[in-house]
Amino acid sequence: MIIKVEAIVREDKLDDVIAALTEIEVNGISVSQVMGHGVQKGYTELVRGQEVIVNLVPKIKFEIVVSSEEWEKKTIEAIQKAAFTGDVGDGKIFSYDIRCVMRIRTREKDYDAIN
Ligand SMILES: Nc1ncnc2c1ncn2[C@@H]1O[C@H](COP(=O)(O)OP(=O)(O)OP(=O)(O)O)[C@@H](O)[C@H]1O
Ligand SMILES: [Mg+2]
């Protein structure tokens, strides 16, 4: 079973989440900067004296592909603990099935391509 765990977290949780994933020894991660919003759409901010509605907030997205449900669970738990503050905007974790993986260098597939 090949599963992708995707997490959107606060920008200032980047280092904590990387540390947590390094500790459980995941075999690879991708990180990117994204813009988004959750349930609370928009908040007001003062820009050059004008109140403007900010609709999208910068967040960090992690993508981790793992090769079992056990690893899926471990990865989700580690991210949740590391990214938690308890305030709105902490982010979300998604997981879904991946159809196939290929390691470009060796043409290995699926489990072998991840481990
Ligand atoms: N349903 C969703 N689909 C895609 N991305 C989402 C979704 N919900 C949240 N996100 C992403 O996660 C980021 C943080 O979301 P956020 O934590 O505000 O979710 P929430 O559901 O509003 O929870 P909370 O009430 O804790 O704020 C968003 O900026 C967006 O990038
Ligand atoms: Mg929100």
PDB file of C-alpha atoms and ligand atoms in Angstrom:
ATOM      1  CA  MET A   1       0.000   0.000   0.000  1.00  0.00           C
ATOM      2  CA  ILE A   2       1.432   3.353  -1.052  1.00  0.00           C
ATOM      3  CA  ILE A   3      -0.029   6.346   0.777  1.00  0.00           C
ATOM      4  CA  LYS A   4       0.631  10.051   0.560  1.00  0.00           C
ATOM      5  CA  VAL A   5       0.346  12.184   3.678  1.00  0.00           C
ATOM      6  CA  GLU A   6      -0.067  15.856   2.934  1.00  0.00           C
ATOM      7  CA  ALA A   7      -0.074  18.464   5.668  1.00  0.00           C
ATOM      8  CA  ILE A   8      -0.653  22.215   5.598  1.00  0.00           C
ATOM      9  CA  VAL A   9       0.810  23.864   8.676  1.00  0.00           C
ATOM     10  CA  ARG A  10       1.736  27.288  10.045  1.00  0.00           C
ATOM     11  CA  GLU A  11       4.899  28.834   8.574  1.00  0.00           C
ATOM     12  CA  ASP A  12       6.523  29.048  11.995  1.00  0.00           C
ATOM     13  CA  LYS A  13       6.021  25.293  12.533  1.00  0.00           C
ATOM     14  CA  LEU A  14       8.329  24.378   9.634  1.00  0.00           C
ATOM     15  CA  ASP A  15      11.345  23.495  11.787  1.00  0.00           C
ATOM     16  CA  ASP A  16       9.293  21.627  14.419  1.00  0.00           C
ATOM     17  CA  VAL A  17       7.597  19.464  11.805  1.00  0.00           C
ATOM     18  CA  ILE A  18      10.882  18.710  10.023  1.00  0.00           C
ATOM     19  CA  ALA A  19      12.424  17.731  13.374  1.00  0.00           C
ATOM     20  CA  ALA A  20       9.488  15.426  14.179  1.00  0.00           C
ATOM     21  CA  LEU A  21       9.650  13.740  10.769  1.00  0.00           C
ATOM     22  CA  THR A  22      13.426  13.349  11.030  1.00  0.00           C
ATOM     23  CA  GLU A  23      12.977  11.716  14.425  1.00  0.00           C
ATOM     24  CA  ILE A  24      10.627   9.031  13.115  1.00  0.00           C
ATOM     25  CA  GLU A  25      12.993   8.595  10.123  1.00  0.00           C
ATOM     26  CA  VAL A  26      10.737   9.075   7.114  1.00  0.00           C
ATOM     27  CA  ASN A  27      12.488   8.261   3.842  1.00  0.00           C
ATOM     28  CA  GLY A  28      11.676  11.465   2.010  1.00  0.00           C
ATOM     29  CA  ILE A  29       9.797  14.719   2.265  1.00  0.00           C
ATOM     30  CA  SER A  30       8.782  17.559  -0.046  1.00  0.00           C
ATOM     31  CA  VAL A  31       8.118  21.001   1.365  1.00  0.00           C
ATOM     32  CA  SER A  32       6.566  23.979  -0.365  1.00  0.00           C
ATOM     33  CA  GLN A  33       5.180  27.405   0.385  1.00  0.00           C
ATOM     34  CA  VAL A  34       1.481  27.704  -0.360  1.00  0.00           C
ATOM     35  CA  MET A  35      -1.310  30.231   0.125  1.00  0.00           C
ATOM     36  CA  GLY A  36      -4.664  29.165   1.456  1.00  0.00           C
ATOM     37  CA  HIS A  37      -7.609  29.584   3.739  1.00  0.00           C
ATOM     38  CA  GLY A  38      -9.667  27.253   5.873  1.00  0.00           C
ATOM     39  CA  VAL A  39     -13.104  27.707   7.395  1.00  0.00           C
ATOM     40  CA  GLN A  40     -12.409  31.278   8.500  1.00  0.00           C
ATOM     41  CA  LYS A  41     -12.218  33.114   5.190  1.00  0.00           C
ATOM     42  CA  GLY A  42     -10.363  36.359   5.458  1.00  0.00           C
ATOM     43  CA  TYR A  43      -9.365  38.580   8.296  1.00  0.00           C
ATOM     44  CA  THR A  44      -8.851  42.338   8.271  1.00  0.00           C
ATOM     45  CA  GLU A  45      -5.432  43.928   8.453  1.00  0.00           C
ATOM     46  CA  LEU A  46      -4.258  47.524   8.358  1.00  0.00           C
ATOM     47  CA  VAL A  47      -2.250  48.197   5.180  1.00  0.00           C
ATOM     48  CA  ARG A  48      -0.929  51.785   4.834  1.00  0.00           C
ATOM     49  CA  GLY A  49      -3.707  52.987   7.096  1.00  0.00           C
ATOM     50  CA  GLN A  50      -6.422  51.204   5.110  1.00  0.00           C
ATOM     51  CA  GLU A  51      -8.337  48.214   6.436  1.00  0.00           C
ATOM     52  CA  VAL A  52      -8.041  45.447   3.858  1.00  0.00           C
ATOM     53  CA  ILE A  53      -9.413  41.923   3.877  1.00  0.00           C
ATOM     54  CA  VAL A  54      -6.666  39.343   3.543  1.00  0.00           C
ATOM     55  CA  ASN A  55      -8.166  36.219   2.013  1.00  0.00           C
ATOM     56  CA  LEU A  56      -5.137  33.985   1.626  1.00  0.00           C
ATOM     57  CA  VAL A  57      -2.559  33.277   4.289  1.00  0.00           C
ATOM     58  CA  PRO A  58       0.917  31.844   3.621  1.00  0.00           C
ATOM     59  CA  LYS A  59       1.279  28.272   4.891  1.00  0.00           C
ATOM     60  CA  ILE A  60       3.778  25.416   4.529  1.00  0.00           C
ATOM     61  CA  LYS A  61       2.828  22.199   2.756  1.00  0.00           C
ATOM     62  CA  PHE A  62       4.522  18.888   3.513  1.00  0.00           C
ATOM     63  CA  GLU A  63       4.193  15.834   1.283  1.00  0.00           C
ATOM     64  CA  ILE A  64       5.407  12.465   2.508  1.00  0.00           C
ATOM     65  CA  VAL A  65       4.866   9.201   0.656  1.00  0.00           C
ATOM     66  CA  VAL A  66       4.986   6.064   2.803  1.00  0.00           C
ATOM     67  CA  SER A  67       4.602   2.348   2.145  1.00  0.00           C
ATOM     68  CA  SER A  68       2.205   1.122   4.856  1.00  0.00           C
ATOM     69  CA  GLU A  69      -0.784   2.152   6.951  1.00  0.00           C
ATOM     70  CA  GLU A  70       1.431   1.852  10.032  1.00  0.00           C
ATOM     71  CA  TRP A  71       3.755   4.507   8.602  1.00  0.00           C
ATOM     72  CA  GLU A  72       0.790   6.631   7.556  1.00  0.00           C
ATOM     73  CA  LYS A  73      -0.414   6.667  11.157  1.00  0.00           C
ATOM     74  CA  LYS A  74       3.051   7.392  12.590  1.00  0.00           C
ATOM     75  CA  THR A  75       3.546  10.255  10.151  1.00  0.00           C
ATOM     76  CA  ILE A  76       0.141  11.827  10.852  1.00  0.00           C
ATOM     77  CA  GLU A  77       0.645  11.589  14.638  1.00  0.00           C
ATOM     78  CA  ALA A  78       4.124  13.145  14.441  1.00  0.00           C
ATOM     79  CA  ILE A  79       2.898  16.079  12.333  1.00  0.00           C
ATOM     80  CA  GLN A  80      -0.183  16.700  14.486  1.00  0.00           C
ATOM     81  CA  LYS A  81       1.914  16.876  17.673  1.00  0.00           C
ATOM     82  CA  ALA A  82       4.565  19.111  16.122  1.00  0.00           C
ATOM     83  CA  ALA A  83       2.180  21.539  14.370  1.00  0.00           C
ATOM     84  CA  PHE A  84      -0.381  21.971  17.177  1.00  0.00           C
ATOM     85  CA  THR A  85      -0.951  25.299  18.931  1.00  0.00           C
ATOM     86  CA  GLY A  86      -4.679  24.984  19.664  1.00  0.00           C
ATOM     87  CA  ASP A  87      -5.599  28.230  17.892  1.00  0.00           C
ATOM     88  CA  VAL A  88      -7.560  28.493  14.649  1.00  0.00           C
ATOM     89  CA  GLY A  89      -5.329  28.185  11.594  1.00  0.00           C
ATOM     90  CA  ASP A  90      -3.213  25.253  12.818  1.00  0.00           C
ATOM     91  CA  GLY A  91      -3.826  23.556   9.472  1.00  0.00           C
ATOM     92  CA  LYS A  92      -4.913  20.166   8.206  1.00  0.00           C
ATOM     93  CA  ILE A  93      -3.529  16.735   7.397  1.00  0.00           C
ATOM     94  CA  PHE A  94      -4.805  14.734   4.430  1.00  0.00           C
ATOM     95  CA  SER A  95      -3.888  11.224   3.313  1.00  0.00           C
ATOM     96  CA  TYR A  96      -4.715   9.336   0.153  1.00  0.00           C
ATOM     97  CA  ASP A  97      -3.781   6.304  -1.932  1.00  0.00           C
ATOM     98  CA  ILE A  98      -1.025   6.604  -4.507  1.00  0.00           C
ATOM     99  CA  ARG A  99      -1.299   4.506  -7.666  1.00  0.00           C
ATOM    100  CA  CYS A 100       2.397   3.995  -8.294  1.00  0.00           C
ATOM    101  CA  VAL A 101       5.886   5.235  -7.507  1.00  0.00           C
ATOM    102  CA  MET A 102       9.002   4.872  -9.637  1.00  0.00           C
ATOM    103  CA  ARG A 103      12.565   5.714  -8.603  1.00  0.00           C
ATOM    104  CA  ILE A 104      13.918   7.344 -11.741  1.00  0.00           C
ATOM    105  CA  ARG A 105      17.521   6.177 -11.306  1.00  0.00           C
ATOM    106  CA  THR A 106      16.796   2.445 -10.968  1.00  0.00           C
ATOM    107  CA  ARG A 107      13.250   2.067 -12.319  1.00  0.00           C
ATOM    108  CA  GLU A 108      12.349   0.364  -9.006  1.00  0.00           C
ATOM    109  CA  LYS A 109       8.665   0.549  -8.229  1.00  0.00           C
ATOM    110  CA  ASP A 110       6.331   1.065  -5.276  1.00  0.00           C
ATOM    111  CA  TYR A 111       7.677  -0.403  -1.991  1.00  0.00           C
ATOM    112  CA  ASP A 112      11.218  -0.783  -3.383  1.00  0.00           C
ATOM    113  CA  ALA A 113      11.172   2.752  -4.738  1.00  0.00           C
ATOM    114  CA  ILE A 114      10.408   4.206  -1.300  1.00  0.00           C
ATOM    115  CA  ASN A 115      12.595   2.028   0.927  1.00  0.00           C
TER     116      ASN A 115
HETATM  117  N1  LIG B   1     -10.722  21.863   2.939  1.00  0.00           N
HETATM  118  C1  LIG B   1      -9.491  22.247   2.625  1.00  0.00           C
HETATM  119  N2  LIG B   1      -8.980  21.958   1.426  1.00  0.00           N
HETATM  120  C2  LIG B   1      -7.739  22.350   1.089  1.00  0.00           C
HETATM  121  N3  LIG B   1      -6.921  23.017   1.892  1.00  0.00           N
HETATM  122  C3  LIG B   1      -7.368  23.336   3.110  1.00  0.00           C
HETATM  123  C4  LIG B   1      -8.686  22.966   3.541  1.00  0.00           C
HETATM  124  N4  LIG B   1      -8.836  23.409   4.799  1.00  0.00           N
HETATM  125  C5  LIG B   1      -7.697  24.014   5.116  1.00  0.00           C
HETATM  126  N5  LIG B   1      -6.813  23.994   4.113  1.00  0.00           N
HETATM  127  C6  LIG B   1      -5.463  24.553   4.094  1.00  0.00           C
HETATM  128  O1  LIG B   1      -4.987  24.588   5.420  1.00  0.00           O
HETATM  129  C7  LIG B   1      -4.660  25.926   5.805  1.00  0.00           C
HETATM  130  C8  LIG B   1      -5.033  26.114   7.256  1.00  0.00           C
HETATM  131  O2  LIG B   1      -6.408  25.814   7.429  1.00  0.00           O
HETATM  132  P1  LIG B   1      -7.091  26.047   8.829  1.00  0.00           P
HETATM  133  O3  LIG B   1      -6.202  25.512   9.893  1.00  0.00           O
HETATM  134  O4  LIG B   1      -7.501  27.478   8.944  1.00  0.00           O
HETATM  135  O5  LIG B   1      -8.355  25.063   8.673  1.00  0.00           O
HETATM  136  P2  LIG B   1      -9.745  25.190   9.421  1.00  0.00           P
HETATM  137  O6  LIG B   1     -10.605  24.094   8.924  1.00  0.00           O
HETATM  138  O7  LIG B   1     -10.249  26.603   9.239  1.00  0.00           O
HETATM  139  O8  LIG B   1      -9.398  24.881  10.922  1.00  0.00           O
HETATM  140  P3  LIG B   1      -9.328  25.933  12.162  1.00  0.00           P
HETATM  141  O9  LIG B   1     -10.744  26.137  12.605  1.00  0.00           O
HETATM  142  O10 LIG B   1      -8.467  25.273  13.174  1.00  0.00           O
HETATM  143  O11 LIG B   1      -8.718  27.226  11.613  1.00  0.00           O
HETATM  144  C9  LIG B   1      -5.444  26.781   4.837  1.00  0.00           C
HETATM  145  O12 LIG B   1      -4.819  28.041   4.679  1.00  0.00           O
HETATM  146  C10 LIG B   1      -5.400  25.975   3.565  1.00  0.00           C
HETATM  147  O13 LIG B   1      -4.157  26.153   2.912  1.00  0.00           O
HETATM  148 MG    MG B   2      -9.162  28.257   9.856  1.00  0.00          MG
END
